[in-house]
């Protein structure tokens, strides 16, 4: 039950159904799910450990508001980890999986052409997650996905999604995939680092106007 409550609350935070600075009150959450307080308390502890909430005692657990420094640190961690995993994935990925990665990007490009920017972004994230999984290191893969979830929450708060950056991101994804298909690990690593740091620059520019 704890895991179910944790997953549900985390989804609500990531999707901004529960906004930054909102409070999670154990009694209210337990009543909402029609369960006892114990699994709610345990779920909130897990969320606190991952940085999603801050425990403020009797006031409840406040959904965190990431600082500019925290956002930049998360992206820099992503850059290091994702550059590593794409290099590792090259020795693991099969031809069938390469076809799957290409299909994901084709779907993302189709969504972009139809003006569905959110879907295109989601598919781009799926591309990253698939590479992370294929690196063969479950712990690092899980860490990358968790970092991305933090960015999923931050992005709509500080970056008004427009066509141009999503198009640029899609173009960079194709470059990364080409390097993976060519089994060029050094080029894939370089392009992934460049891609992630480009995203950092995009967010940094947006943060100046928040």
Tab-separated table of C-alpha atoms in Angstrom:
chain	number	residue	atom	x	y	z
A	1	UNK	CA	0.000	0.000	0.000
A	2	UNK	CA	2.879	2.361	0.805
A	3	UNK	CA	4.285	2.002	-2.724
A	4	UNK	CA	0.889	2.663	-4.289
A	5	UNK	CA	0.380	5.839	-2.252
A	6	UNK	CA	3.955	6.932	-2.946
A	7	UNK	CA	3.524	6.415	-6.705
A	8	UNK	CA	0.192	8.235	-6.753
A	9	UNK	CA	1.475	11.231	-4.776
A	10	UNK	CA	4.646	11.412	-6.848
A	11	UNK	CA	2.638	11.384	-10.080
A	12	UNK	CA	0.485	14.207	-8.713
A	13	UNK	CA	3.587	16.256	-7.876
A	14	UNK	CA	5.350	15.601	-11.200
A	15	UNK	CA	2.208	16.439	-13.203
A	16	UNK	CA	1.648	19.574	-11.080
A	17	UNK	CA	-1.751	18.389	-9.869
A	18	UNK	CA	-0.151	19.166	-6.528
A	19	UNK	CA	1.759	22.418	-6.931
A	20	UNK	CA	5.014	23.594	-5.330
A	21	UNK	CA	4.392	25.015	-1.825
A	22	UNK	CA	1.194	22.949	-1.459
A	23	UNK	CA	0.978	20.830	1.674
A	24	UNK	CA	0.378	17.096	1.983
A	25	UNK	CA	-1.469	16.525	5.258
A	26	UNK	CA	-1.262	12.904	6.406
A	27	UNK	CA	-4.817	12.798	7.735
A	28	UNK	CA	-6.289	14.377	4.599
A	29	UNK	CA	-4.342	12.079	2.274
A	30	UNK	CA	-5.357	9.018	4.311
A	31	UNK	CA	-8.991	10.087	4.125
A	32	UNK	CA	-8.729	10.659	0.363
A	33	UNK	CA	-7.441	7.113	-0.195
A	34	UNK	CA	-9.630	5.645	2.540
A	35	UNK	CA	-6.636	4.050	4.262
A	36	UNK	CA	-4.811	4.311	7.573
A	37	UNK	CA	-2.201	6.982	8.257
A	38	UNK	CA	0.753	4.581	8.376
A	39	UNK	CA	1.234	3.946	4.623
A	40	UNK	CA	0.711	7.664	3.949
A	41	UNK	CA	3.368	8.579	6.506
A	42	UNK	CA	5.759	6.039	4.987
A	43	UNK	CA	5.058	7.287	1.449
A	44	UNK	CA	5.767	10.876	2.481
A	45	UNK	CA	9.069	9.789	4.037
A	46	UNK	CA	10.053	8.258	0.677
A	47	UNK	CA	9.081	11.458	-1.134
A	48	UNK	CA	11.125	13.496	1.340
A	49	UNK	CA	14.171	11.282	0.781
A	50	UNK	CA	13.939	11.977	-2.961
A	51	UNK	CA	13.570	15.726	-2.473
A	52	UNK	CA	9.936	16.065	-3.543
A	53	UNK	CA	8.663	17.365	-0.185
A	54	UNK	CA	9.955	18.927	3.020
A	55	UNK	CA	8.555	17.804	6.369
A	56	UNK	CA	7.272	20.783	8.349
A	57	UNK	CA	5.925	18.848	11.298
A	58	UNK	CA	2.331	19.572	12.219
A	59	UNK	CA	1.857	21.752	9.144
A	60	UNK	CA	2.457	18.727	6.947
A	61	UNK	CA	4.886	18.007	4.125
A	62	UNK	CA	5.387	20.958	1.792
A	63	UNK	CA	6.009	20.268	-1.881
A	64	UNK	CA	9.439	21.681	-2.611
A	65	UNK	CA	10.246	24.608	-4.883
A	66	UNK	CA	13.597	23.888	-6.566
A	67	UNK	CA	16.072	26.757	-6.509
A	68	UNK	CA	17.965	27.884	-9.611
A	69	UNK	CA	21.101	26.263	-8.188
A	70	UNK	CA	19.296	22.971	-7.584
A	71	UNK	CA	17.922	22.933	-11.141
A	72	UNK	CA	21.375	23.530	-12.599
A	73	UNK	CA	22.905	20.835	-10.385
A	74	UNK	CA	20.293	18.293	-11.499
A	75	UNK	CA	20.968	19.026	-15.172
A	76	UNK	CA	24.728	18.758	-14.686
A	77	UNK	CA	24.223	15.379	-12.987
A	78	UNK	CA	22.093	14.335	-15.954
A	79	UNK	CA	24.821	15.408	-18.370
A	80	UNK	CA	27.433	13.243	-16.654
A	81	UNK	CA	25.200	10.191	-16.182
A	82	UNK	CA	23.526	10.248	-19.607
A	83	UNK	CA	26.834	10.732	-21.414
A	84	UNK	CA	28.140	7.675	-19.584
A	85	UNK	CA	25.111	5.478	-20.252
A	86	UNK	CA	24.906	6.259	-23.970
A	87	UNK	CA	28.519	5.135	-24.296
A	88	UNK	CA	27.730	1.939	-22.371
A	89	UNK	CA	24.496	1.327	-24.276
A	90	UNK	CA	26.331	1.103	-27.593
A	91	UNK	CA	27.865	-2.224	-26.585
A	92	UNK	CA	24.506	-3.549	-25.356
A	93	UNK	CA	21.880	-2.318	-27.796
A	94	UNK	CA	20.624	-4.733	-30.466
A	95	UNK	CA	19.605	-3.956	-34.035
A	96	UNK	CA	15.982	-4.508	-33.043
A	97	UNK	CA	16.328	-1.989	-30.230
A	98	UNK	CA	17.931	0.497	-32.593
A	99	UNK	CA	14.847	0.182	-34.770
A	100	UNK	CA	12.683	0.821	-31.702
A	101	UNK	CA	14.692	3.948	-30.855
A	102	UNK	CA	14.259	5.172	-34.423
A	103	UNK	CA	10.510	4.545	-34.242
A	104	UNK	CA	10.294	6.545	-31.009
A	105	UNK	CA	11.985	9.504	-32.682
A	106	UNK	CA	9.788	9.167	-35.774
A	107	UNK	CA	6.703	9.322	-33.548
A	108	UNK	CA	8.148	12.338	-31.725
A	109	UNK	CA	8.749	14.114	-35.032
A	110	UNK	CA	5.212	13.299	-36.204
A	111	UNK	CA	3.770	14.699	-32.977
A	112	UNK	CA	5.866	17.821	-33.443
A	113	UNK	CA	4.613	18.242	-37.024
A	114	UNK	CA	1.040	18.037	-35.714
A	115	UNK	CA	1.748	20.668	-33.072
A	116	UNK	CA	1.530	18.260	-30.129
A	117	UNK	CA	4.591	19.538	-28.298
A	118	UNK	CA	3.848	17.746	-25.030
A	119	UNK	CA	3.659	14.355	-26.756
A	120	UNK	CA	6.833	15.078	-28.691
A	121	UNK	CA	8.627	15.912	-25.435
A	122	UNK	CA	7.281	12.770	-23.748
A	123	UNK	CA	8.562	10.634	-26.614
A	124	UNK	CA	11.923	12.379	-26.442
A	125	UNK	CA	12.078	11.446	-22.771
A	126	UNK	CA	11.216	7.865	-23.727
A	127	UNK	CA	14.215	7.888	-26.073
A	128	UNK	CA	16.481	8.927	-23.198
A	129	UNK	CA	14.963	6.391	-20.800
A	130	UNK	CA	15.350	3.544	-23.299
A	131	UNK	CA	19.047	4.312	-23.719
A	132	UNK	CA	19.457	4.497	-19.939
A	133	UNK	CA	17.887	1.071	-19.494
A	134	UNK	CA	20.054	-0.483	-22.217
A	135	UNK	CA	23.255	0.633	-20.485
A	136	UNK	CA	22.825	-2.380	-18.227
A	137	UNK	CA	23.251	-0.507	-14.934
A	138	UNK	CA	19.878	-0.513	-13.223
A	139	UNK	CA	20.930	1.852	-10.436
A	140	UNK	CA	22.216	4.517	-12.812
A	141	UNK	CA	19.221	4.062	-15.100
A	142	UNK	CA	16.828	4.567	-12.199
A	143	UNK	CA	18.753	7.654	-11.084
A	144	UNK	CA	18.535	9.195	-14.561
A	145	UNK	CA	14.786	8.593	-14.743
A	146	UNK	CA	14.324	10.142	-11.299
A	147	UNK	CA	16.355	13.212	-12.293
A	148	UNK	CA	14.265	13.568	-15.443
A	149	UNK	CA	11.078	13.444	-13.384
A	150	UNK	CA	12.348	16.414	-11.384
A	151	UNK	CA	12.910	18.252	-14.663
A	152	UNK	CA	9.443	17.282	-15.911
A	153	UNK	CA	8.026	19.121	-12.922
A	154	UNK	CA	10.277	22.157	-13.260
A	155	UNK	CA	10.010	22.622	-17.024
A	156	UNK	CA	6.445	24.011	-17.215
A	157	UNK	CA	7.143	26.277	-14.244
A	158	UNK	CA	10.064	28.049	-15.892
A	159	UNK	CA	10.044	27.207	-19.615
A	160	UNK	CA	7.148	28.081	-21.855
A	161	UNK	CA	7.306	25.334	-24.446
A	162	UNK	CA	7.456	26.641	-28.001
A	163	UNK	CA	8.100	24.951	-31.338
A	164	UNK	CA	11.711	26.037	-31.847
A	165	UNK	CA	13.431	24.392	-28.845
A	166	UNK	CA	11.431	21.183	-29.293
A	167	UNK	CA	12.498	21.065	-32.959
A	168	UNK	CA	16.121	21.599	-31.935
A	169	UNK	CA	15.882	18.861	-29.323
A	170	UNK	CA	14.442	16.461	-31.927
A	171	UNK	CA	17.293	17.291	-34.310
A	172	UNK	CA	19.864	16.573	-31.606
A	173	UNK	CA	18.169	13.271	-30.755
A	174	UNK	CA	18.623	12.165	-34.370
A	175	UNK	CA	22.320	13.040	-34.219
A	176	UNK	CA	22.727	10.999	-31.043
A	177	UNK	CA	20.913	8.035	-32.569
A	178	UNK	CA	23.127	8.156	-35.678
A	179	UNK	CA	26.217	7.932	-33.485
A	180	UNK	CA	24.687	4.980	-31.631
A	181	UNK	CA	23.793	3.229	-34.901
A	182	UNK	CA	27.368	3.827	-36.120
A	183	UNK	CA	28.629	2.349	-32.813
A	184	UNK	CA	30.694	5.516	-32.357
A	185	UNK	CA	30.836	5.652	-28.569
A	186	UNK	CA	33.002	8.766	-28.293
A	187	UNK	CA	30.774	10.757	-30.658
A	188	UNK	CA	27.603	9.539	-28.925
A	189	UNK	CA	29.019	10.568	-25.555
A	190	UNK	CA	30.043	13.989	-26.889
A	191	UNK	CA	26.652	14.627	-28.478
A	192	UNK	CA	24.745	13.571	-25.360
A	193	UNK	CA	26.831	15.899	-23.194
A	194	UNK	CA	26.279	18.721	-25.696
A	195	UNK	CA	22.534	18.006	-25.791
A	196	UNK	CA	22.104	18.036	-22.016
A	197	UNK	CA	24.165	21.198	-21.557
A	198	UNK	CA	22.159	22.869	-24.340
A	199	UNK	CA	19.031	22.112	-22.327
A	200	UNK	CA	20.712	23.647	-19.265
A	201	UNK	CA	21.379	26.836	-21.234
A	202	UNK	CA	17.734	26.939	-22.375
A	203	UNK	CA	16.494	26.660	-18.797
A	204	UNK	CA	19.044	29.160	-17.500
A	205	UNK	CA	17.772	31.715	-20.007
A	206	UNK	CA	14.179	31.030	-18.941
A	207	UNK	CA	15.058	31.322	-15.252
A	208	UNK	CA	16.275	34.876	-15.790
A	209	UNK	CA	12.667	35.873	-16.512
A	210	UNK	CA	10.965	33.980	-13.672
